[in-house]
mmCIF file of C-alpha atoms in Angstrom:
data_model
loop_
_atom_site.group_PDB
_atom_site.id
_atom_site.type_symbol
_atom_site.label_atom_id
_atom_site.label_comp_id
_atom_site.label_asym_id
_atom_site.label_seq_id
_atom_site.Cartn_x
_atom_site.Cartn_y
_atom_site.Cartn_z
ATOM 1 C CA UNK A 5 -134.497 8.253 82.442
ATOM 2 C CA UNK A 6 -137.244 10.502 81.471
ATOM 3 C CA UNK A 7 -140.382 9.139 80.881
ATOM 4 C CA UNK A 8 -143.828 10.784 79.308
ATOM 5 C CA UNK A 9 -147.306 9.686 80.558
ATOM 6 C CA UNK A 10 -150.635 10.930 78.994
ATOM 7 C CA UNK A 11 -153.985 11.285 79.739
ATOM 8 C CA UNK A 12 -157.398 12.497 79.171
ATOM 9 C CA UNK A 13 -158.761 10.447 76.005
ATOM 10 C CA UNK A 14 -161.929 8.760 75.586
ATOM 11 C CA UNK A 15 -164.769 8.810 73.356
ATOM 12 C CA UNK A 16 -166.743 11.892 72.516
ATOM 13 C CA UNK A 17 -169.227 13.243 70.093
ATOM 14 C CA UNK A 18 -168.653 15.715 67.408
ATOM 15 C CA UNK A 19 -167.956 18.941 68.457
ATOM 16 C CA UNK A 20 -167.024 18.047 71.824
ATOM 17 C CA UNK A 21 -164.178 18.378 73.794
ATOM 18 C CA UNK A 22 -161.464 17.095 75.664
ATOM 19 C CA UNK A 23 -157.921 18.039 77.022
ATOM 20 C CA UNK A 24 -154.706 15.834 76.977
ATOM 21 C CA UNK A 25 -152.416 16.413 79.696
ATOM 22 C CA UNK A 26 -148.575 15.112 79.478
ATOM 23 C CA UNK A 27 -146.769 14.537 82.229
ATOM 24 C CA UNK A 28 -143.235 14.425 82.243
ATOM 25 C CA UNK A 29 -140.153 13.448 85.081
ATOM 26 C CA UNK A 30 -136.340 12.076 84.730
ATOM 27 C CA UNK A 31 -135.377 16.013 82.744
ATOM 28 C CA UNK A 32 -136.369 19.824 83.622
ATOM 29 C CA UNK A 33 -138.114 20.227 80.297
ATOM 30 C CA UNK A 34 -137.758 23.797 80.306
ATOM 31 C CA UNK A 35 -135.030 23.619 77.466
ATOM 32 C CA UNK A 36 -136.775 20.924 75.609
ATOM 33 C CA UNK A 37 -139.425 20.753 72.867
ATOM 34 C CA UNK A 38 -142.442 19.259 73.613
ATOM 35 C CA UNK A 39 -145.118 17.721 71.174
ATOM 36 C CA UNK A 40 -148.282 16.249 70.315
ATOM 37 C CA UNK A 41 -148.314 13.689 67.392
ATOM 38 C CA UNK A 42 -151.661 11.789 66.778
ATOM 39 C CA UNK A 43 -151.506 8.509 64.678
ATOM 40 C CA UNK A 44 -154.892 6.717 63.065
ATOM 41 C CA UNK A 45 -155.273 3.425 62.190
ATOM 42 C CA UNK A 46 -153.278 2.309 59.075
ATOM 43 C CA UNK A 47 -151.820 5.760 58.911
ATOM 44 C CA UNK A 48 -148.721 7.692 59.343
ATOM 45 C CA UNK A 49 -147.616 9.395 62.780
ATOM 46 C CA UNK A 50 -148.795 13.078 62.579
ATOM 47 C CA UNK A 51 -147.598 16.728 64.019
ATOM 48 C CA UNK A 52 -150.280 18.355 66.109
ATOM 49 C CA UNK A 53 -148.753 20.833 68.181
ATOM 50 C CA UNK A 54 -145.277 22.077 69.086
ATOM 51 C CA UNK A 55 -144.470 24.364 72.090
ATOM 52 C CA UNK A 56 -140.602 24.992 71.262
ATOM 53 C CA UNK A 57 -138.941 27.903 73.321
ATOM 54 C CA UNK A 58 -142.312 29.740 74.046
ATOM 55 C CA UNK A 59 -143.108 29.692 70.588
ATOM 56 C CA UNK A 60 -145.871 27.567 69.904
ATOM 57 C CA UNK A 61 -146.490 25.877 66.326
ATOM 58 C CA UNK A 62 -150.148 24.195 65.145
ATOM 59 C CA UNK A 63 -151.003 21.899 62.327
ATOM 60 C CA UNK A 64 -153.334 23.752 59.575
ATOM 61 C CA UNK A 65 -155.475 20.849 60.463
ATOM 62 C CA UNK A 66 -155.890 21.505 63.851
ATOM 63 C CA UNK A 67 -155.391 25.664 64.114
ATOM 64 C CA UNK A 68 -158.091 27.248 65.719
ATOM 65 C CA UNK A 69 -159.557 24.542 67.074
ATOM 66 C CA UNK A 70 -156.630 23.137 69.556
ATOM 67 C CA UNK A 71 -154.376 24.593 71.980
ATOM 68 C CA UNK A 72 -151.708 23.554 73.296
ATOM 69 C CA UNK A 73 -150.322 25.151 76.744
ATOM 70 C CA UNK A 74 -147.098 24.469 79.208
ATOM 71 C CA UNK A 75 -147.067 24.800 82.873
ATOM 72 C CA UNK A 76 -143.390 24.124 83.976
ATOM 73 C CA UNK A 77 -143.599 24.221 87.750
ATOM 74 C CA UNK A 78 -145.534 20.910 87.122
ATOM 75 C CA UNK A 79 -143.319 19.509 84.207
ATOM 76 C CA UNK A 80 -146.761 19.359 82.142
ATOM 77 C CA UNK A 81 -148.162 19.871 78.996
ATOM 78 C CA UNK A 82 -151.850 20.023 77.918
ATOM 79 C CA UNK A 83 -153.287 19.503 74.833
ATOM 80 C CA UNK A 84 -157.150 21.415 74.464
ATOM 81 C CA UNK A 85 -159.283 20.107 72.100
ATOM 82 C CA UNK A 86 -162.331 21.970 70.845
ATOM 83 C CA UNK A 87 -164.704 21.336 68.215
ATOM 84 C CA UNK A 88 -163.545 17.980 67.871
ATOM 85 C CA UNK A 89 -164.175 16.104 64.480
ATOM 86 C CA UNK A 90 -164.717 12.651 63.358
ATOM 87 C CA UNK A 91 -160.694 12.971 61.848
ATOM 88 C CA UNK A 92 -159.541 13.910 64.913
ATOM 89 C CA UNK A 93 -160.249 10.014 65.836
ATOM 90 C CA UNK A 94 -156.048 9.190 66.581
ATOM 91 C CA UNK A 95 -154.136 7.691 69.498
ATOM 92 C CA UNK A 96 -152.110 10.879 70.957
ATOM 93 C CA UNK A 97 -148.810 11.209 71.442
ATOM 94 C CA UNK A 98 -146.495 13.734 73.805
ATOM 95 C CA UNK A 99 -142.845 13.716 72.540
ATOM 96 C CA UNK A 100 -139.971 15.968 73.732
ATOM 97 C CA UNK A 101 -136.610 16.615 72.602
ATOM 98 C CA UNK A 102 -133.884 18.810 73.586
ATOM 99 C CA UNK A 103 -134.111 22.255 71.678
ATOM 100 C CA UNK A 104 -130.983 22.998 70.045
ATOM 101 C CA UNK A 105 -132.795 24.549 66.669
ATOM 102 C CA UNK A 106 -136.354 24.079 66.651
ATOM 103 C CA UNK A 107 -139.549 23.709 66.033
ATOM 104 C CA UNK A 108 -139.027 20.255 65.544
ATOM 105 C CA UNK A 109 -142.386 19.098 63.256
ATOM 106 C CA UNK A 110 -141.687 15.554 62.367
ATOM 107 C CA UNK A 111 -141.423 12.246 64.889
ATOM 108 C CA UNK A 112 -137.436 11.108 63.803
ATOM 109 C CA UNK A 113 -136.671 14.623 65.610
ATOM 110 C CA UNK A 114 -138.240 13.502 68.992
ATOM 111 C CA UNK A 115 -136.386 11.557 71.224
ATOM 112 C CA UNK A 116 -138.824 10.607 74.198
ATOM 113 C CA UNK A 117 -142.416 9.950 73.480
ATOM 114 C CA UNK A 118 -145.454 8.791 75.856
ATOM 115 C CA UNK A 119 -147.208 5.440 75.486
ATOM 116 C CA UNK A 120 -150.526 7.576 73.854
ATOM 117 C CA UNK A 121 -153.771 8.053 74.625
ATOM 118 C CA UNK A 122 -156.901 7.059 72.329
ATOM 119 C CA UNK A 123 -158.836 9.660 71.322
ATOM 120 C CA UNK A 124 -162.770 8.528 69.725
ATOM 121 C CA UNK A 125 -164.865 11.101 68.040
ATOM 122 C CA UNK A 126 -168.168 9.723 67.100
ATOM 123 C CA UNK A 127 -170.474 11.430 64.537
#
């Protein structure tokens, strides 16, 4: 059974910033898609960051400011956040699927997904 955990949230000022890791075991991910989502309060789960094949796929709300990288040997993701903002306040999410197609941008596509990780960006 594979199973996502992340870490590395907490509460930072604006303009800070922080970096998610995602750690992943039960699959070899190589062939899969891997995600970050982020979800605020009363709102809709959102796409952050897709790494799908070696391609890797941003938000417009997010692009040049995160980064998201992949270092197989340890089945882990990372999510860098820079410049953080007050909107960037979310929980976090990792998500993975198997690629068939790809990028896979919304949460229906995703098939395993991480328990999150609560991001605070004060101003």
């Amino acid at each position: 059974q594979a199973q996502l955990v992340e870490s590395g949230g907490g509460l930072v000022q604006a303009g800070d910033s922080l970096r998610l890791s995602c750690a992943a075991s039960g699959h070899t991910f190589s062939n899969y898609d891997m995600g970050w989502f982020r979800q605020a309060p009363g709102k809709e789960r959102d796409f952050v960051a897709v790494w799908s094949g070696g391609t890797i796929y941003y938000s417009e709300s997010v692009k040049g400011r995160f980064t998201i990288s992949r270092e197989n040997a340890k089945n882990t993701v990372y999510l860098q956040m820079n410049s953080l903002k007050p909107e960037d306040t979310a929980v976090y999410y990792c998500a993975a699927v198997r690629r068939y197609s790809g990028p896979y941008y919304t949460p229906r596509e995703y098939l395993y997904w991480g328990q999150g990780t609560q991001v605070t960006v004060s101003s």
